[in-house]
mmCIF file of C-alpha atoms and ligand atoms in Angstrom:
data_model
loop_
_atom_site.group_PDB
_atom_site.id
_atom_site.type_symbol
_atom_site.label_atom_id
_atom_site.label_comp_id
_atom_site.label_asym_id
_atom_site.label_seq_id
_atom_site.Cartn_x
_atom_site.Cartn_y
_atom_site.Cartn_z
ATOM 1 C CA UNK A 1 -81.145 81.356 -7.200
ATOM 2 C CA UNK A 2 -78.610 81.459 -9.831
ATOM 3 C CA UNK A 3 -79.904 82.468 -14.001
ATOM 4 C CA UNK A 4 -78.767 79.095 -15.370
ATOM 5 C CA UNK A 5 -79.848 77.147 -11.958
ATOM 6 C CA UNK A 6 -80.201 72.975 -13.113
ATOM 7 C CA UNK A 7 -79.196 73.619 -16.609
ATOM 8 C CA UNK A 8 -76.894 71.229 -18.820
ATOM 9 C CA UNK A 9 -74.151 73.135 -20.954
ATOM 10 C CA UNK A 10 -72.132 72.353 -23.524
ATOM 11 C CA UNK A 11 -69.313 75.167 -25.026
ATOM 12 C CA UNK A 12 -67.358 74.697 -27.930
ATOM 13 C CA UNK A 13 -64.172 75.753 -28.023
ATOM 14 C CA UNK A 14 -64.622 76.478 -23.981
ATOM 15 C CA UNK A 15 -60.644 75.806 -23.236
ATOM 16 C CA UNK A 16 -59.836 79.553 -23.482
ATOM 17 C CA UNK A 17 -60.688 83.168 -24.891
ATOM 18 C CA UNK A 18 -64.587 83.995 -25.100
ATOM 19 C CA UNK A 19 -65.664 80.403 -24.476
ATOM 20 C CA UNK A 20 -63.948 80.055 -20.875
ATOM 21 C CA UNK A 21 -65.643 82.729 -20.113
ATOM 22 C CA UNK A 22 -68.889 81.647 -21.296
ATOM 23 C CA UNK A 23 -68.354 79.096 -18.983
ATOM 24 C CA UNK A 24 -67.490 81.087 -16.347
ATOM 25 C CA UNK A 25 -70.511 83.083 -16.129
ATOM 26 C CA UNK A 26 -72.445 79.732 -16.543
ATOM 27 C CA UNK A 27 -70.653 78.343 -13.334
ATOM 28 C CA UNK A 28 -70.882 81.843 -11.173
ATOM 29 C CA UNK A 29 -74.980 81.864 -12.120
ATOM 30 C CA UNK A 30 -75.764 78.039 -11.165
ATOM 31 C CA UNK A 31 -75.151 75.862 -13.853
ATOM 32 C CA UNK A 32 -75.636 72.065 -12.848
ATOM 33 C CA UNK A 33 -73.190 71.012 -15.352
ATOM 34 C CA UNK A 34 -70.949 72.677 -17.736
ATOM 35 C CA UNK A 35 -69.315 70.373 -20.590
ATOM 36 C CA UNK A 36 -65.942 72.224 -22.403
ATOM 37 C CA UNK A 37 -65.090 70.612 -25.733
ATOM 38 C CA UNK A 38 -62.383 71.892 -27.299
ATOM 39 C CA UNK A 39 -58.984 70.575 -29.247
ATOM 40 C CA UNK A 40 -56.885 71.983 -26.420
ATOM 41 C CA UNK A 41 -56.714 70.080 -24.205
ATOM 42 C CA UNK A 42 -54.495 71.911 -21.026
ATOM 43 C CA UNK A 43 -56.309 74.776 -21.836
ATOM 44 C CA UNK A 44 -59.331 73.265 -21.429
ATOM 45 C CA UNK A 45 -58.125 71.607 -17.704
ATOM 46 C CA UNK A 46 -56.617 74.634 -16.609
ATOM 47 C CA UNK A 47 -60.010 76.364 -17.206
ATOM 48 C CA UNK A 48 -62.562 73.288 -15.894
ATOM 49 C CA UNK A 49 -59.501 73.408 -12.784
ATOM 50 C CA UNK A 50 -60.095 77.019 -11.711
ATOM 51 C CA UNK A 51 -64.302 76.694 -12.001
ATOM 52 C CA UNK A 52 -64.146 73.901 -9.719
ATOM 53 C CA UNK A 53 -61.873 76.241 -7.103
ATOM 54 C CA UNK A 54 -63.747 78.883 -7.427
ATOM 55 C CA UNK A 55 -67.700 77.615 -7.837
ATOM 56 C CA UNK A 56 -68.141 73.937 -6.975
ATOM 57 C CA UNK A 57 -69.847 72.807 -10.278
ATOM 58 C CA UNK A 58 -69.479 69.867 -12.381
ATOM 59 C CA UNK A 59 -67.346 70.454 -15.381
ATOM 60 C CA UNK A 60 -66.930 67.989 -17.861
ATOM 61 C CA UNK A 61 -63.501 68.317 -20.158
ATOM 62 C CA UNK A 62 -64.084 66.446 -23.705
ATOM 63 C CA UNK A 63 -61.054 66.465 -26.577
ATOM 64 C CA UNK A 64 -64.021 67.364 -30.008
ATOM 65 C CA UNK A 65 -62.960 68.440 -33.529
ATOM 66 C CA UNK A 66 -66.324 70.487 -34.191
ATOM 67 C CA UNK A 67 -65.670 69.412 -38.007
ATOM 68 C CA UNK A 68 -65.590 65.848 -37.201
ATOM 69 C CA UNK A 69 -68.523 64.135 -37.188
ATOM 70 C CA UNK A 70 -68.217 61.118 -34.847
ATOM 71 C CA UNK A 71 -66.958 62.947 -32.485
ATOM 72 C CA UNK A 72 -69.548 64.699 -32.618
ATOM 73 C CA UNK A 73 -72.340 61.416 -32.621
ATOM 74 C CA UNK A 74 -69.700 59.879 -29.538
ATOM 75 C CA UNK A 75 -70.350 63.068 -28.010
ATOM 76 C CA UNK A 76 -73.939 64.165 -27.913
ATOM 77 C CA UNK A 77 -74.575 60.379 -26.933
ATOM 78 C CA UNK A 78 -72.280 60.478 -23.739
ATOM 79 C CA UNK A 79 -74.674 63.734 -22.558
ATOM 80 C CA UNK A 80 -77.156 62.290 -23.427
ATOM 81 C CA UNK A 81 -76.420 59.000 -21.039
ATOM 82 C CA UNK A 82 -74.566 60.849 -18.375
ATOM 83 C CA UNK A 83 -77.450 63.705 -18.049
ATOM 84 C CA UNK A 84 -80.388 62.661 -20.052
ATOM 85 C CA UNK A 85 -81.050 66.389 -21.584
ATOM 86 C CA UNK A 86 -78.990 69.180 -23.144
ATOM 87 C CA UNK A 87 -80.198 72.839 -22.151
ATOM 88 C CA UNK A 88 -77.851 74.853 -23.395
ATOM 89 C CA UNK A 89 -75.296 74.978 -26.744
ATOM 90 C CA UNK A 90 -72.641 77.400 -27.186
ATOM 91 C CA UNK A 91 -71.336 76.955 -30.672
ATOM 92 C CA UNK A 92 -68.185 79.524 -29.815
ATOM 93 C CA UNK A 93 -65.290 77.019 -31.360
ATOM 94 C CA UNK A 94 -63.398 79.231 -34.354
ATOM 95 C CA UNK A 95 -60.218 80.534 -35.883
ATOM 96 C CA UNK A 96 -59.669 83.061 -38.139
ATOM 97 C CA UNK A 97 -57.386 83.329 -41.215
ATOM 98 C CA UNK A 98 -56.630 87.481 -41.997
ATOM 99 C CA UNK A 99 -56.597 86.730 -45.956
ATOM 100 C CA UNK A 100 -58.207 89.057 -48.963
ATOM 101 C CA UNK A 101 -59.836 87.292 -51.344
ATOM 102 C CA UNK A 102 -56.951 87.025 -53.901
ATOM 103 C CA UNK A 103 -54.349 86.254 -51.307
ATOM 104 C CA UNK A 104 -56.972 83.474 -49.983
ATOM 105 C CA UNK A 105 -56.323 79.448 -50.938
ATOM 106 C CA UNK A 106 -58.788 76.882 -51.274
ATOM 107 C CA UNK A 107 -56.672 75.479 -48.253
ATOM 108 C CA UNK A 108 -57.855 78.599 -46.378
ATOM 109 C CA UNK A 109 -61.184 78.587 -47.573
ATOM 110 C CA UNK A 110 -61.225 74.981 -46.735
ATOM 111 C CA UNK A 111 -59.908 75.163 -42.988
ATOM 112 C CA UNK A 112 -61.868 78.635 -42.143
ATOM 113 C CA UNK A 113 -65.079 76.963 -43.297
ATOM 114 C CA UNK A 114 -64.898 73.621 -41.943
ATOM 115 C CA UNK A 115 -64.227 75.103 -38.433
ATOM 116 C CA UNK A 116 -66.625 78.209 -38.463
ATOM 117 C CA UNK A 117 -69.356 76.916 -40.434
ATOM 118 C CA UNK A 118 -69.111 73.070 -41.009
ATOM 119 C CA UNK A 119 -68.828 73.040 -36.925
ATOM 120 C CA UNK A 120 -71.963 74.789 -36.544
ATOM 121 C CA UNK A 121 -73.937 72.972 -38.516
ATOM 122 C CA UNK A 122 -73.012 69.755 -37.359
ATOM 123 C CA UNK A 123 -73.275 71.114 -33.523
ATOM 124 C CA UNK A 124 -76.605 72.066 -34.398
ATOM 125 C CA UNK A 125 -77.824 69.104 -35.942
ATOM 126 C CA UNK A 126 -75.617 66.649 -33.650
ATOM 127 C CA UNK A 127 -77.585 67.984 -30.356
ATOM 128 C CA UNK A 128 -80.914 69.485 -31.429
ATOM 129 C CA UNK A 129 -82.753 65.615 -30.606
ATOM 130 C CA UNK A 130 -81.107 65.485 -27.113
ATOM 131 C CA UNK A 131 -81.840 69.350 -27.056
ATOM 132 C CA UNK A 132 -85.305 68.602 -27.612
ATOM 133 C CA UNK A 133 -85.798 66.702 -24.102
ATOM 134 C CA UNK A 134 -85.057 69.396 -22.983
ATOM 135 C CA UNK A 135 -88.552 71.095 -24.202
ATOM 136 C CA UNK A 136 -86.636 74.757 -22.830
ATOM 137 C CA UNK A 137 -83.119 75.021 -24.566
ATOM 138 C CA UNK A 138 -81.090 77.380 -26.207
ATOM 139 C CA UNK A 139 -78.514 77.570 -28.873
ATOM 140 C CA UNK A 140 -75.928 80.697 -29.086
ATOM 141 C CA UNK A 141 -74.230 80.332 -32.601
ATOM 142 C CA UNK A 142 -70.720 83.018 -32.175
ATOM 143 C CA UNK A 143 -70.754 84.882 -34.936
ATOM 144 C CA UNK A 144 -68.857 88.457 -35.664
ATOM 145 C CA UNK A 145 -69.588 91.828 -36.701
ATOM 146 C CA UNK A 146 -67.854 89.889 -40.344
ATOM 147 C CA UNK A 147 -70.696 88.479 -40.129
ATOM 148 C CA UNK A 148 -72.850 91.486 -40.450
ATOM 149 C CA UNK A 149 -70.649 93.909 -43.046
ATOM 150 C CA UNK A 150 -68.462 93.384 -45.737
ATOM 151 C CA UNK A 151 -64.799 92.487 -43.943
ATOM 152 C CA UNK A 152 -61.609 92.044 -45.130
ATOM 153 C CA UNK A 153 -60.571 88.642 -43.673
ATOM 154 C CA UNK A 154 -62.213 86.303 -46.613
ATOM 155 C CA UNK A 155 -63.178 83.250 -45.281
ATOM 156 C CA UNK A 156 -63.367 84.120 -42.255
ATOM 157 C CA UNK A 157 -66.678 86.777 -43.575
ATOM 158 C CA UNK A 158 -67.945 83.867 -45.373
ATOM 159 C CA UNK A 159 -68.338 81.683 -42.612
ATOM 160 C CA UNK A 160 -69.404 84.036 -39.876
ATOM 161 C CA UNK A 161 -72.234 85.743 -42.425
ATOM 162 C CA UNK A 162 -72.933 81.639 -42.920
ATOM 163 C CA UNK A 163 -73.376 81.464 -39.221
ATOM 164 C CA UNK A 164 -75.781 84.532 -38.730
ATOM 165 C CA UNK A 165 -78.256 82.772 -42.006
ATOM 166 C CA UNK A 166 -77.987 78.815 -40.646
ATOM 167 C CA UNK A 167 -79.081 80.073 -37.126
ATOM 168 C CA UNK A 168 -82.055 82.113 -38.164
ATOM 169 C CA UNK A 169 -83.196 78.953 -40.178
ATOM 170 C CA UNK A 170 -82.252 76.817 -37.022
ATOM 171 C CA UNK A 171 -84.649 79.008 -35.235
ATOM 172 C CA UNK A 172 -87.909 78.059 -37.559
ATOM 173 C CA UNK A 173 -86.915 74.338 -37.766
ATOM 174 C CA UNK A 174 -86.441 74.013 -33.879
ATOM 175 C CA UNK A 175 -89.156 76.241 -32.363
ATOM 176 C CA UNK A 176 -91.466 73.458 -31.975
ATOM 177 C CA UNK A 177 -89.030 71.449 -30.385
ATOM 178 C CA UNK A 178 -88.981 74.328 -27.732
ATOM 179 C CA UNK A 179 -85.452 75.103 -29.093
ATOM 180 C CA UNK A 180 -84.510 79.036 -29.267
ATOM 181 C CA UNK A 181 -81.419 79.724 -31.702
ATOM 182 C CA UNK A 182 -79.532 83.540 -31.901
ATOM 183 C CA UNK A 183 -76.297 84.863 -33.556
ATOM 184 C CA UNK A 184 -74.045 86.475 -31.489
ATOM 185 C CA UNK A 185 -71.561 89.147 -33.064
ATOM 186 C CA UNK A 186 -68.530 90.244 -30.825
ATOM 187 C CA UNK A 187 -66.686 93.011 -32.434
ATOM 188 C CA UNK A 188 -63.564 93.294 -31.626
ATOM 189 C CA UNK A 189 -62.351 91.651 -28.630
ATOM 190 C CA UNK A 190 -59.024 91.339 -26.895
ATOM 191 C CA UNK A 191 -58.324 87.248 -26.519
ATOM 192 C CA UNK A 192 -55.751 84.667 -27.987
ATOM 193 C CA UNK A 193 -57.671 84.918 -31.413
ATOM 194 C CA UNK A 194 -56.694 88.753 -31.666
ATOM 195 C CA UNK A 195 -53.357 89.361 -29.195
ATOM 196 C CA UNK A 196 -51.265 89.123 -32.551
ATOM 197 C CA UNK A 197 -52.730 92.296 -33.712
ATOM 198 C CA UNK A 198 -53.079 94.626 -31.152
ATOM 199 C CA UNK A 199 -52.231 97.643 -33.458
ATOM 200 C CA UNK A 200 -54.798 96.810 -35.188
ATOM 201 C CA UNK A 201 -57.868 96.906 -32.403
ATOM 202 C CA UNK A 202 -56.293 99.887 -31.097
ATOM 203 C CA UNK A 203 -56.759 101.446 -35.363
ATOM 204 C CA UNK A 204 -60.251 99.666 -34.971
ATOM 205 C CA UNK A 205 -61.400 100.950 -31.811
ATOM 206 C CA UNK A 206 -61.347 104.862 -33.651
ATOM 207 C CA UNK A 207 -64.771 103.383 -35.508
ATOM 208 C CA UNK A 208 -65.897 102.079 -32.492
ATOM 209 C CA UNK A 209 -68.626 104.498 -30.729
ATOM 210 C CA UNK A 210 -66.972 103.580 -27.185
ATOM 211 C CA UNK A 211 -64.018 103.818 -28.508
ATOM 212 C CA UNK A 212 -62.553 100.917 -27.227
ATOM 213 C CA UNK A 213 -62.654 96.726 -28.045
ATOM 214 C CA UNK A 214 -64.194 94.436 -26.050
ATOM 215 C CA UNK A 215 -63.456 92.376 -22.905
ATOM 216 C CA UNK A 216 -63.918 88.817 -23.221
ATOM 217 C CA UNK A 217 -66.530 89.419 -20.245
ATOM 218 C CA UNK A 218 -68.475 91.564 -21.876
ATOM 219 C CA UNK A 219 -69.397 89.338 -24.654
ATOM 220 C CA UNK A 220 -69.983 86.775 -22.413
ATOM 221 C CA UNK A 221 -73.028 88.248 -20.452
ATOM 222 C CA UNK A 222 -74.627 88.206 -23.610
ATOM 223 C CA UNK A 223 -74.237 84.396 -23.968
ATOM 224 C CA UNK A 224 -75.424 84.584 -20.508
ATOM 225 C CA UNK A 225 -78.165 86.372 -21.154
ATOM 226 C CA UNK A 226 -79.525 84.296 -24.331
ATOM 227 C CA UNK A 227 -78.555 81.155 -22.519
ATOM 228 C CA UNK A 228 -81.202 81.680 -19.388
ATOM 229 C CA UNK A 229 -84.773 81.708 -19.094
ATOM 230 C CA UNK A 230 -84.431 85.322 -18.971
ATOM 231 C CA UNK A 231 -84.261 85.685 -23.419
ATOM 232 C CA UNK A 232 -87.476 83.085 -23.511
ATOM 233 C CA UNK A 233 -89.218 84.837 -26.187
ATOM 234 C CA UNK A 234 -85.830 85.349 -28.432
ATOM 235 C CA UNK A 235 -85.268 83.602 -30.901
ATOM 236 C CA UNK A 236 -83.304 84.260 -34.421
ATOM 237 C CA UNK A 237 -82.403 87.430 -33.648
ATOM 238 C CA UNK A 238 -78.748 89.029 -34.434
ATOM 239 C CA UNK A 239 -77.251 90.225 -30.555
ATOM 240 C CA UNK A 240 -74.546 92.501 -31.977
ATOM 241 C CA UNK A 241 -71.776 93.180 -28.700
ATOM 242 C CA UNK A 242 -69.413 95.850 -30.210
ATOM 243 C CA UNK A 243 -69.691 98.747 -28.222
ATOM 244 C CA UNK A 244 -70.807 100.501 -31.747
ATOM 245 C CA UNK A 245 -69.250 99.655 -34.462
ATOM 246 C CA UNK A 246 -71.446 98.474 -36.135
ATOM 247 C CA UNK A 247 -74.089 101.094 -35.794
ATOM 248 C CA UNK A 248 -71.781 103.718 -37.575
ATOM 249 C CA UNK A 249 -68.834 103.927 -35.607
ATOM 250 C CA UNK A 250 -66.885 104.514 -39.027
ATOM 251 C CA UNK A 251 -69.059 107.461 -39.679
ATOM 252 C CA UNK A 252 -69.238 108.624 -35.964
ATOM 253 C CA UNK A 253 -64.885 108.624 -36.335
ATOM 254 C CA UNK A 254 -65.254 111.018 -39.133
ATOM 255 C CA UNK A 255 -67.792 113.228 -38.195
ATOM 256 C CA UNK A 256 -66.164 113.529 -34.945
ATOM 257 C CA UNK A 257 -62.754 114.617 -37.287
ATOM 258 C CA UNK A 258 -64.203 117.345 -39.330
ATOM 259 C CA UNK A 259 -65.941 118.835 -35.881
ATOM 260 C CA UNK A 260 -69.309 118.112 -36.616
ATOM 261 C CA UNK A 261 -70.798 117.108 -33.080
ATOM 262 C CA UNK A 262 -71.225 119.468 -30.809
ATOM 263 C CA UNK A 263 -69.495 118.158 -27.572
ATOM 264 C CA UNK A 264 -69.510 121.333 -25.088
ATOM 265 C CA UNK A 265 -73.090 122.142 -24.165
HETATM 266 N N1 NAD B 301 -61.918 87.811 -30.229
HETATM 267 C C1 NAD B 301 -62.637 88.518 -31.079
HETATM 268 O O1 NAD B 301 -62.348 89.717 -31.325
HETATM 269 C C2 NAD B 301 -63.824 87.920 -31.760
HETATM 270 C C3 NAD B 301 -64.688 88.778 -32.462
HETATM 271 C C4 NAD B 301 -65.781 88.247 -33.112
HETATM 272 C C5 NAD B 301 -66.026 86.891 -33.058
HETATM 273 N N2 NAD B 301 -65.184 86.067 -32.378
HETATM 274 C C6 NAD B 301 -65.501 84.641 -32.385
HETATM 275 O O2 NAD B 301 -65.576 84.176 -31.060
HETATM 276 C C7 NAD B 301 -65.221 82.788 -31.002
HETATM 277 C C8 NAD B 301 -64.161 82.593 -29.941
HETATM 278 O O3 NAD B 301 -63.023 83.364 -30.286
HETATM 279 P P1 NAD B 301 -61.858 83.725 -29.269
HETATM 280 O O4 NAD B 301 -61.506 85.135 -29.529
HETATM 281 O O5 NAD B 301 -62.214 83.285 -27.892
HETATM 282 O O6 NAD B 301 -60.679 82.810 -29.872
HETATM 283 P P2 NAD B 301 -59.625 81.840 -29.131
HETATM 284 O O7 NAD B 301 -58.654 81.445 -30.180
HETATM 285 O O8 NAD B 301 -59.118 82.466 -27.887
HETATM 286 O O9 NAD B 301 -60.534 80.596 -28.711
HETATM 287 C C9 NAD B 301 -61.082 79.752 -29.684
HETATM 288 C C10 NAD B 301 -61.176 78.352 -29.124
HETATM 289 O O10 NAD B 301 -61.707 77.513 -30.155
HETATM 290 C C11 NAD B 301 -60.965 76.308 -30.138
HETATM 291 N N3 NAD B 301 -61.005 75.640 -31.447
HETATM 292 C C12 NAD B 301 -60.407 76.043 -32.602
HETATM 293 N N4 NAD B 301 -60.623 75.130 -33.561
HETATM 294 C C13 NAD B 301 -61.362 74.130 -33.010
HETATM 295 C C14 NAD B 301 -61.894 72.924 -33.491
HETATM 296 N N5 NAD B 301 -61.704 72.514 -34.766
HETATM 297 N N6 NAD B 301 -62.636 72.154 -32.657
HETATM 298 C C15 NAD B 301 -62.816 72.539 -31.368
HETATM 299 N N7 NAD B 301 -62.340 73.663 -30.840
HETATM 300 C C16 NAD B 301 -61.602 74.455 -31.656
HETATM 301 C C17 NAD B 301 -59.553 76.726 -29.775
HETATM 302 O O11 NAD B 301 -58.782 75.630 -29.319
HETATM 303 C C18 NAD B 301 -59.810 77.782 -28.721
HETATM 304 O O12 NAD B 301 -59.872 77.226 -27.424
HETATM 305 C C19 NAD B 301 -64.759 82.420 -32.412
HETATM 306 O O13 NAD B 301 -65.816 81.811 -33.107
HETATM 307 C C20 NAD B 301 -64.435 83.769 -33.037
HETATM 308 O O14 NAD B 301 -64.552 83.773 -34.422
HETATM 309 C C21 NAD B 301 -64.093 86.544 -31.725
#
């Protein structure tokens, strides 16, 4: 028996980074079907490719803008006649643009929004009726620790603190629908998204309590785990994945410095 045995799922932005993995752990635990939508669209065969070597499953590969809107309607309504139901939505698509807020344009406002936030709330609204069917589904909106403290990347704050707010409102509207809906918030995490600034996860992972960033794995056990029956009384709650960063890692770096802890008993 596999955690996401008969279950429906649909990733955004599954083609690569923490949402191929998503998928991944869907696949290894059972999923009966697993639909990537992404713009990518190698990435996103090369991933659906390997999950059908390795685990059997149906995988369904589906070009979406998550800011466009009919693809979004065109979407939703092709699950909806190929499987009848929708268990599962991972709202993971997202980009980031590393601007302060006086370096940031409305262009970059614009873009970071319409993909992080925009794409979220039309995900949300786009598959909660076929979700309902479901009468046991769950929606895992991909925040970040930006979306929990005050970070220096502008828009990209914005849109992930919008993500944390619209999914704990999500969560009242849906409940009675049988619809859970959680924030997840990966701190950093070593993927496409972040390989052009390795200097600066390695500077990061000093205010990180395990000293360390994340694997895209290790985020995605947590999808895993909000995903399956398994988080059935969950529901808009913050899952922060950071390895402590957020808990005071900044503070824990410092106190560490000025030899505060005592680390030989
Ligand atoms: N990597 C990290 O350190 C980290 C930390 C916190 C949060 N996150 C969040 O996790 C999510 C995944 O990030 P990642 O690190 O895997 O990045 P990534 O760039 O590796 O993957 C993002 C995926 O989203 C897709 N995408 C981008 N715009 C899209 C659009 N308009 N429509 C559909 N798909 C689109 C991309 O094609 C790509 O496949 C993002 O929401 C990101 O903000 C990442």
């Amino acid at each position: 028996m596999g955690r996401m045995d008969g279950k429906v799922v649909l990733v955004t932005g599954g083609a690569r980074g923490l949402g191929a993995n998503d998928c991944y752990e869907f696949a290894k635990e059972g999923a009966d079907t697993i639909i990537i939508a992404d713009i990518r669209k190698e990435n996103m065969e090369e991933t659906a490719a390997a999950l059908r070597t390795e685990f059997g499953c149906t995988i369904v590969c589906r070009e979406l803008d998550v800011t466009n809107e009919k693809q979004w309607e065109l979407l939703v309504s092709e699950i909806d006649k190929m499987f009848g139901k929708l268990d599962v939505l991972v709202n993971n698509a997202g980009i980031v643009k590393r601007v302060t807020l006086l370096e940031c344009t409305l262009e970059d406002w614009n873009n970071v929004i319409e993909v992080n936030q925009t794409g979220v709330f039309l995900g949300m609204k786009h598959c909660a009726l076929l979700m309902k069917k479901s009468r046991n589904a769950s929606i895992i909106n991909i925040s970040s620790i930006a979306g929990l403290t005050g970070y220096f990347a502008w828009p990209y704050t914005a849109s992930k603190w919008a993500v944390r707010g619209m999914t704990q409102a999500a969560a009242m509207e849906l409940s009675d629908w049988g619809i859970r809906v959680n924030s997840i918030h990966p701190g950093f995490t070593w993927t496409d998204l972040t390989s052009d600034v390795k200097d600066m996860l390695e500077g990061f992972s000093n205010a990180v309590a395990l000293e360390r960033y994340g694997k895209p794995e290790e985020i995605a056990k947590a999808v895993l785990f909000l995903a399956s029956d398994e988080s059935s009384f969950i529901t808009g709650t913050e899952l922060t994945v950071d390895g402590g960063l957020q808990a005071g890692g900044g503070l824990r770096y410092f106190t560490k410095q000025m030899g505060l802890y005592q680390t030989d008993h």
